[in-house]
Amino acid sequence: MPSREDILAFIADNPGKAGKREIARHFGIIGAARIPLKRMLRELSDEGLLERRQKRLLRPGDLPPVLVVSLVARDRDGELLGEPVDWDDDTGPAPKILVLTARGKAPQPGIGDRALIRLTDADEGEADYTGRVIKVLEKRQDAILGIMRARSGTHPPYLEPVDRKQRELDIDPSDLKGAEDGDLVSVQVTRTGRYGAPRASIVERFGSMKSEKAVSEIALHSHGIRHVFPATVEQEAEEAAPVATLGKREDWRQIPLVTIDPPDAKDHDDAVFAEPDDSGENDGGHVLYVAIADVAHYVRPGSALDREAHMRGNSVYFPDRVIPMLPERISNVLCSLREKEDRPALAVRMVIDQNGRKIAHTFHRVMMRSAARLSYIQAQKAIDGVTDEKTETLLDGVLKPLWDGYHALKKARDAREPLELDLPERKIKLKDDGTVDHVFVPERLEAHKLIEEFMILANVSAAETLEKKKTPLLYRIHDASTPEKLENLKEFLSTINMKLPSSGGLRPSVFNGILAKVKDTPEAHLVNEVVLRSQAQAEYAPQNIGHFGLNLRRYAHFTSPIRRYADLIVHRGLIRALGLGNDGLPEGIETKLEAIGAEISGAERRAMLAERDTIDRLIALWMADKVGAEFSGRIAGVVKSGLFVRLEDSGADGFVPASTIGLDYYRYDEGSHALIGDKTGETYQLGDQVTVRLAEAAPFAGALRFEVLSSGRVAKNSRRKTGAKPRSPRKRAAAKTSKASARRTSGKKKR
């Protein structure tokens, strides 16, 4: 018989492959001798030295040869790292597995995916194990989000899931976590069976559905956005390198850089300054300075902080809170360019001529000290002649030179002619309890445009430097419109007697010419919407195709590394290219940049959808007590099934089903973005002003349903029958009542 130590050594050498039969075969144990072997294996198991998993024996903590992993990060070389999905935290932290992707055209996994892998004997480097992907699995939803509903008597409460595809669940009443009827909660299923409703226990209570926190929680859950930092990440943030000292950095603390941000901003990652160019060789020129928080100093490649930032991709902004990419100590303390405090920064000095064209630029790793923290409104008021105690001392030496530099940059922008869409963004003002106070469109100030132009020029400078140094980077690219989208735009413009050139490469200036022709006309909003829909979506990629919307040949995001992972990669590239430290971009990362660009582009899209969904749900909650009220709006979308209407006062979006528009049958005309009545020729087109009544509000879905009250217009070339006329709003309402009654009667007969 082998000794206990011999058996344990054999199992260690064959993890996941050794069962009782394999052990007996290896040691030549046959016949009756198998009985004491079986007894020995049972003793080793009872002592906790062995675990049995599907007829295989493992040491505690060993992984089976085939397992499911969750892909959680990339290492400093850009390779995927995974953790076992089924791991007992009591045995210690989950091991890291270097996951090699499948060869050929098999689906390639990314961060956040789950995959079935087979462990290999390859060198794992930084990881504990190495495995190769067998199959990419569908994502599994561990927690279910919904509204807790109370029942009468002794019946347990139940969960009304936010996702309508989910079944209702009974909730264990023994531990409600303080949840009350109508609260948003997340639950874990604890019992399933063939009979009766499954049972679940509450994991977390988020509070009343009327609060912003609860509403945004739905968006986070629906779009799979990470919002809780793991303990290892928080610990690493707390133990991050101390605030950087001057060392080999250039001392820029005497340059009066200022931050200009929204008044409620908590992190300040960019500061600016400008002065006249007194070199004597650039009459009327300016020297512009942009300093950006040196996040790369604190977030090193391959660290827990870096892996978490990569998984998040970017910060997510809701009306009353931010889901940050980096923990608060990094984003709001160490890397925030606070007023009168020394902070490390990566900065660019740019020289422009009197027409705003860049003559030269250089990058520097510096120590800076913000001279002042200003808000957009505060800076704008000072320039407009209304100073306060702070801006009065900064007006002549800081603010006026900044505006002089901006006016030069504006000349260059006007000459470049980027795409100039006029589509104001709606904002929500919340009350103290997190509910909606009102919806508004903020004024776009010259101060906003100033910061935007300084940042664009800094981003261009970063891309040019990395390209010149042949250093890999992620470009911010924006492709031109596809032929299909251009053809749709051309058809639409023909309905309002406008033309789009049919051949040759289109530049943004062509679209701007169209927008200029309709400016201050009833069609202005309509045309802006359609031109926007004809454009491609911007993304991150290591291959440069330029940025169509900005009309720039090369462009990379450099100015917000606190809230965008792409910017952190660009910072590391500059550090490596210019020899500014040992914390730059790792060698060999270039082969992984395409996958990283796709991952963070996806994270950006998820964040945008989550932000939009939250606003839609908050507005639906706000409008829920206004059912029956009438509003003025504009048609913001047209599909076969009806109209999307955006209200003028609040910017709230709702849907008008085509079946509720009078008694005519409305056909969808894709080219003109319109619904056209068969009999009357009555037309509802994208951009038309309409009067609607709120018929229904569904806060969970973030949806509003309207009834249109105003008549459509009749085109001159309509096909309506002689004598057929659009109904008045009063007759239209009566027709709808009659139509609804007819549907109910018909339904009763069918039943």
PDB file of N, CA and C in Angstrom, residues 320-376:
ATOM      1  N   ASP A 320     -27.821  62.814  -9.760  1.00  0.00           N
ATOM      2  CA  ASP A 320     -27.434  63.213  -8.411  1.00  0.00           C
ATOM      3  C   ASP A 320     -26.242  62.444  -7.847  1.00  0.00           C
ATOM      4  N   ARG A 321     -25.589  61.633  -8.668  1.00  0.00           N
ATOM      5  CA  ARG A 321     -24.416  60.915  -8.193  1.00  0.00           C
ATOM      6  C   ARG A 321     -23.588  60.432  -9.370  1.00  0.00           C
ATOM      7  N   VAL A 322     -22.365  60.055  -9.050  1.00  0.00           N
ATOM      8  CA  VAL A 322     -21.430  59.571 -10.062  1.00  0.00           C
ATOM      9  C   VAL A 322     -20.971  58.175  -9.659  1.00  0.00           C
ATOM     10  N   ILE A 323     -20.918  57.268 -10.613  1.00  0.00           N
ATOM     11  CA  ILE A 323     -20.291  55.967 -10.399  1.00  0.00           C
ATOM     12  C   ILE A 323     -18.883  56.108 -10.969  1.00  0.00           C
ATOM     13  N   PRO A 324     -17.880  56.330 -10.120  1.00  0.00           N
ATOM     14  CA  PRO A 324     -16.557  56.700 -10.632  1.00  0.00           C
ATOM     15  C   PRO A 324     -15.781  55.507 -11.181  1.00  0.00           C
ATOM     16  N   MET A 325     -14.844  55.797 -12.061  1.00  0.00           N
ATOM     17  CA  MET A 325     -13.959  54.762 -12.589  1.00  0.00           C
ATOM     18  C   MET A 325     -12.911  54.382 -11.551  1.00  0.00           C
ATOM     19  N   LEU A 326     -12.534  55.344 -10.718  1.00  0.00           N
ATOM     20  CA  LEU A 326     -11.502  55.131  -9.705  1.00  0.00           C
ATOM     21  C   LEU A 326     -12.053  55.479  -8.325  1.00  0.00           C
ATOM     22  N   PRO A 327     -11.557  54.836  -7.262  1.00  0.00           N
ATOM     23  CA  PRO A 327     -12.032  55.141  -5.909  1.00  0.00           C
ATOM     24  C   PRO A 327     -11.853  56.606  -5.553  1.00  0.00           C
ATOM     25  N   GLU A 328     -12.633  57.052  -4.584  1.00  0.00           N
ATOM     26  CA  GLU A 328     -12.684  58.469  -4.225  1.00  0.00           C
ATOM     27  C   GLU A 328     -11.316  59.023  -3.824  1.00  0.00           C
ATOM     28  N   ARG A 329     -10.511  58.232  -3.115  1.00  0.00           N
ATOM     29  CA  ARG A 329      -9.213  58.765  -2.677  1.00  0.00           C
ATOM     30  C   ARG A 329      -8.320  59.100  -3.874  1.00  0.00           C
ATOM     31  N   ILE A 330      -8.476  58.362  -4.966  1.00  0.00           N
ATOM     32  CA  ILE A 330      -7.701  58.658  -6.170  1.00  0.00           C
ATOM     33  C   ILE A 330      -8.330  59.818  -6.928  1.00  0.00           C
ATOM     34  N   SER A 331      -9.620  59.710  -7.235  1.00  0.00           N
ATOM     35  CA  SER A 331     -10.261  60.683  -8.122  1.00  0.00           C
ATOM     36  C   SER A 331     -10.540  62.021  -7.459  1.00  0.00           C
ATOM     37  N   ASN A 332     -10.923  62.009  -6.180  1.00  0.00           N
ATOM     38  CA  ASN A 332     -11.333  63.255  -5.526  1.00  0.00           C
ATOM     39  C   ASN A 332     -10.271  63.860  -4.621  1.00  0.00           C
ATOM     40  N   VAL A 333      -9.210  63.108  -4.351  1.00  0.00           N
ATOM     41  CA  VAL A 333      -8.185  63.614  -3.434  1.00  0.00           C
ATOM     42  C   VAL A 333      -6.826  63.690  -4.137  1.00  0.00           C
ATOM     43  N   LEU A 334      -6.171  62.536  -4.335  1.00  0.00           N
ATOM     44  CA  LEU A 334      -4.800  62.537  -4.840  1.00  0.00           C
ATOM     45  C   LEU A 334      -4.685  63.121  -6.243  1.00  0.00           C
ATOM     46  N   CYS A 335      -5.697  62.876  -7.098  1.00  0.00           N
ATOM     47  CA  CYS A 335      -5.606  63.314  -8.490  1.00  0.00           C
ATOM     48  C   CYS A 335      -6.501  64.505  -8.813  1.00  0.00           C
ATOM     49  N   SER A 336      -7.136  65.092  -7.827  1.00  0.00           N
ATOM     50  CA  SER A 336      -7.964  66.265  -8.080  1.00  0.00           C
ATOM     51  C   SER A 336      -7.113  67.518  -7.923  1.00  0.00           C
ATOM     52  N   LEU A 337      -7.134  68.368  -8.953  1.00  0.00           N
ATOM     53  CA  LEU A 337      -6.287  69.573  -8.960  1.00  0.00           C
ATOM     54  C   LEU A 337      -6.927  70.641  -8.072  1.00  0.00           C
ATOM     55  N   ARG A 338      -6.791  70.453  -6.779  1.00  0.00           N
ATOM     56  CA  ARG A 338      -7.444  71.325  -5.806  1.00  0.00           C
ATOM     57  C   ARG A 338      -6.764  72.691  -5.722  1.00  0.00           C
ATOM     58  N   GLU A 339      -7.590  73.665  -5.429  1.00  0.00           N
ATOM     59  CA  GLU A 339      -7.105  75.043  -5.333  1.00  0.00           C
ATOM     60  C   GLU A 339      -6.044  75.184  -4.248  1.00  0.00           C
ATOM     61  N   LYS A 340      -4.928  75.826  -4.600  1.00  0.00           N
ATOM     62  CA  LYS A 340      -3.833  76.155  -3.682  1.00  0.00           C
ATOM     63  C   LYS A 340      -3.102  74.930  -3.128  1.00  0.00           C
ATOM     64  N   GLU A 341      -3.268  73.754  -3.749  1.00  0.00           N
ATOM     65  CA  GLU A 341      -2.574  72.553  -3.281  1.00  0.00           C
ATOM     66  C   GLU A 341      -1.686  72.009  -4.397  1.00  0.00           C
ATOM     67  N   ASP A 342      -0.478  71.537  -4.030  1.00  0.00           N
ATOM     68  CA  ASP A 342       0.440  70.964  -5.011  1.00  0.00           C
ATOM     69  C   ASP A 342      -0.115  69.645  -5.537  1.00  0.00           C
ATOM     70  N   ARG A 343      -0.056  69.475  -6.852  1.00  0.00           N
ATOM     71  CA  ARG A 343      -0.522  68.239  -7.464  1.00  0.00           C
ATOM     72  C   ARG A 343       0.374  67.878  -8.651  1.00  0.00           C
ATOM     73  N   PRO A 344       0.671  66.584  -8.827  1.00  0.00           N
ATOM     74  CA  PRO A 344       1.426  66.157 -10.013  1.00  0.00           C
ATOM     75  C   PRO A 344       0.527  66.192 -11.241  1.00  0.00           C
ATOM     76  N   ALA A 345       1.104  66.521 -12.381  1.00  0.00           N
ATOM     77  CA  ALA A 345       0.306  66.621 -13.603  1.00  0.00           C
ATOM     78  C   ALA A 345       1.153  66.269 -14.813  1.00  0.00           C
ATOM     79  N   LEU A 346       0.482  65.845 -15.863  1.00  0.00           N
ATOM     80  CA  LEU A 346       1.102  65.697 -17.173  1.00  0.00           C
ATOM     81  C   LEU A 346       0.552  66.858 -18.001  1.00  0.00           C
ATOM     82  N   ALA A 347       1.430  67.703 -18.489  1.00  0.00           N
ATOM     83  CA  ALA A 347       0.989  68.967 -19.083  1.00  0.00           C
ATOM     84  C   ALA A 347       1.531  69.131 -20.496  1.00  0.00           C
ATOM     85  N   VAL A 348       0.828  69.969 -21.268  1.00  0.00           N
ATOM     86  CA  VAL A 348       1.267  70.279 -22.619  1.00  0.00           C
ATOM     87  C   VAL A 348       1.298  71.796 -22.783  1.00  0.00           C
ATOM     88  N   ARG A 349       2.376  72.280 -23.376  1.00  0.00           N
ATOM     89  CA  ARG A 349       2.546  73.705 -23.688  1.00  0.00           C
ATOM     90  C   ARG A 349       2.418  73.848 -25.195  1.00  0.00           C
ATOM     91  N   MET A 350       1.442  74.651 -25.657  1.00  0.00           N
ATOM     92  CA  MET A 350       1.149  74.754 -27.089  1.00  0.00           C
ATOM     93  C   MET A 350       1.272  76.207 -27.544  1.00  0.00           C
ATOM     94  N   VAL A 351       1.935  76.408 -28.655  1.00  0.00           N
ATOM     95  CA  VAL A 351       2.096  77.743 -29.233  1.00  0.00           C
ATOM     96  C   VAL A 351       1.207  77.834 -30.468  1.00  0.00           C
ATOM     97  N   ILE A 352       0.334  78.855 -30.493  1.00  0.00           N
ATOM     98  CA  ILE A 352      -0.552  79.049 -31.643  1.00  0.00           C
ATOM     99  C   ILE A 352      -0.328  80.439 -32.227  1.00  0.00           C
ATOM    100  N   ASP A 353      -0.643  80.591 -33.512  1.00  0.00           N
ATOM    101  CA  ASP A 353      -0.509  81.911 -34.119  1.00  0.00           C
ATOM    102  C   ASP A 353      -1.812  82.696 -33.931  1.00  0.00           C
ATOM    103  N   GLN A 354      -1.865  83.885 -34.492  1.00  0.00           N
ATOM    104  CA  GLN A 354      -3.016  84.761 -34.268  1.00  0.00           C
ATOM    105  C   GLN A 354      -4.313  84.195 -34.857  1.00  0.00           C
ATOM    106  N   ASN A 355      -4.189  83.221 -35.753  1.00  0.00           N
ATOM    107  CA  ASN A 355      -5.369  82.587 -36.342  1.00  0.00           C
ATOM    108  C   ASN A 355      -5.696  81.238 -35.705  1.00  0.00           C
ATOM    109  N   GLY A 356      -5.031  80.945 -34.599  1.00  0.00           N
ATOM    110  CA  GLY A 356      -5.337  79.738 -33.847  1.00  0.00           C
ATOM    111  C   GLY A 356      -4.686  78.473 -34.359  1.00  0.00           C
ATOM    112  N   ARG A 357      -3.812  78.564 -35.353  1.00  0.00           N
ATOM    113  CA  ARG A 357      -3.132  77.376 -35.856  1.00  0.00           C
ATOM    114  C   ARG A 357      -1.964  77.027 -34.950  1.00  0.00           C
ATOM    115  N   LYS A 358      -1.829  75.745 -34.617  1.00  0.00           N
ATOM    116  CA  LYS A 358      -0.763  75.324 -33.708  1.00  0.00           C
ATOM    117  C   LYS A 358       0.570  75.320 -34.445  1.00  0.00           C
ATOM    118  N   ILE A 359       1.557  75.989 -33.837  1.00  0.00           N
ATOM    119  CA  ILE A 359       2.898  76.055 -34.423  1.00  0.00           C
ATOM    120  C   ILE A 359       3.793  74.982 -33.823  1.00  0.00           C
ATOM    121  N   ALA A 360       3.676  74.792 -32.511  1.00  0.00           N
ATOM    122  CA  ALA A 360       4.532  73.818 -31.823  1.00  0.00           C
ATOM    123  C   ALA A 360       3.874  73.406 -30.516  1.00  0.00           C
ATOM    124  N   HIS A 361       4.325  72.269 -29.980  1.00  0.00           N
ATOM    125  CA  HIS A 361       3.857  71.854 -28.655  1.00  0.00           C
ATOM    126  C   HIS A 361       4.894  70.947 -28.004  1.00  0.00           C
ATOM    127  N   THR A 362       4.909  70.914 -26.693  1.00  0.00           N
ATOM    128  CA  THR A 362       5.793  70.029 -25.931  1.00  0.00           C
ATOM    129  C   THR A 362       5.046  69.515 -24.709  1.00  0.00           C
ATOM    130  N   PHE A 363       5.351  68.258 -24.316  1.00  0.00           N
ATOM    131  CA  PHE A 363       4.744  67.663 -23.127  1.00  0.00           C
ATOM    132  C   PHE A 363       5.736  67.672 -21.975  1.00  0.00           C
ATOM    133  N   HIS A 364       5.200  67.823 -20.765  1.00  0.00           N
ATOM    134  CA  HIS A 364       6.033  67.940 -19.573  1.00  0.00           C
ATOM    135  C   HIS A 364       5.370  67.201 -18.406  1.00  0.00           C
ATOM    136  N   ARG A 365       6.187  66.579 -17.562  1.00  0.00           N
ATOM    137  CA  ARG A 365       5.672  66.008 -16.308  1.00  0.00           C
ATOM    138  C   ARG A 365       6.023  67.007 -15.211  1.00  0.00           C
ATOM    139  N   VAL A 366       4.991  67.550 -14.561  1.00  0.00           N
ATOM    140  CA  VAL A 366       5.209  68.741 -13.738  1.00  0.00           C
ATOM    141  C   VAL A 366       4.590  68.594 -12.348  1.00  0.00           C
ATOM    142  N   MET A 367       4.943  69.552 -11.508  1.00  0.00           N
ATOM    143  CA  MET A 367       4.232  69.790 -10.255  1.00  0.00           C
ATOM    144  C   MET A 367       3.552  71.145 -10.407  1.00  0.00           C
ATOM    145  N   MET A 368       2.247  71.189 -10.189  1.00  0.00           N
ATOM    146  CA  MET A 368       1.495  72.428 -10.377  1.00  0.00           C
ATOM    147  C   MET A 368       0.713  72.762  -9.114  1.00  0.00           C
ATOM    148  N   ARG A 369       0.188  73.964  -9.090  1.00  0.00           N
ATOM    149  CA  ARG A 369      -0.652  74.408  -7.970  1.00  0.00           C
ATOM    150  C   ARG A 369      -1.759  75.288  -8.553  1.00  0.00           C
ATOM    151  N   SER A 370      -2.987  74.806  -8.502  1.00  0.00           N
ATOM    152  CA  SER A 370      -4.118  75.544  -9.065  1.00  0.00           C
ATOM    153  C   SER A 370      -4.272  76.895  -8.359  1.00  0.00           C
ATOM    154  N   ALA A 371      -4.318  77.970  -9.155  1.00  0.00           N
ATOM    155  CA  ALA A 371      -4.464  79.310  -8.579  1.00  0.00           C
ATOM    156  C   ALA A 371      -5.891  79.561  -8.121  1.00  0.00           C
ATOM    157  N   ALA A 372      -6.862  78.879  -8.735  1.00  0.00           N
ATOM    158  CA  ALA A 372      -8.264  79.106  -8.357  1.00  0.00           C
ATOM    159  C   ALA A 372      -9.141  78.014  -8.936  1.00  0.00           C
ATOM    160  N   ARG A 373     -10.200  77.716  -8.201  1.00  0.00           N
ATOM    161  CA  ARG A 373     -11.249  76.825  -8.691  1.00  0.00           C
ATOM    162  C   ARG A 373     -12.434  77.696  -9.089  1.00  0.00           C
ATOM    163  N   LEU A 374     -12.776  77.678 -10.375  1.00  0.00           N
ATOM    164  CA  LEU A 374     -13.859  78.517 -10.875  1.00  0.00           C
ATOM    165  C   LEU A 374     -14.949  77.656 -11.500  1.00  0.00           C
ATOM    166  N   SER A 375     -16.171  78.163 -11.497  1.00  0.00           N
ATOM    167  CA  SER A 375     -17.259  77.513 -12.225  1.00  0.00           C
ATOM    168  C   SER A 375     -17.404  78.192 -13.583  1.00  0.00           C
ATOM    169  N   TYR A 376     -18.055  77.510 -14.508  1.00  0.00           N
ATOM    170  CA  TYR A 376     -18.278  78.097 -15.840  1.00  0.00           C
ATOM    171  C   TYR A 376     -19.016  79.434 -15.731  1.00  0.00           C
TER     172      TYR A 376
END
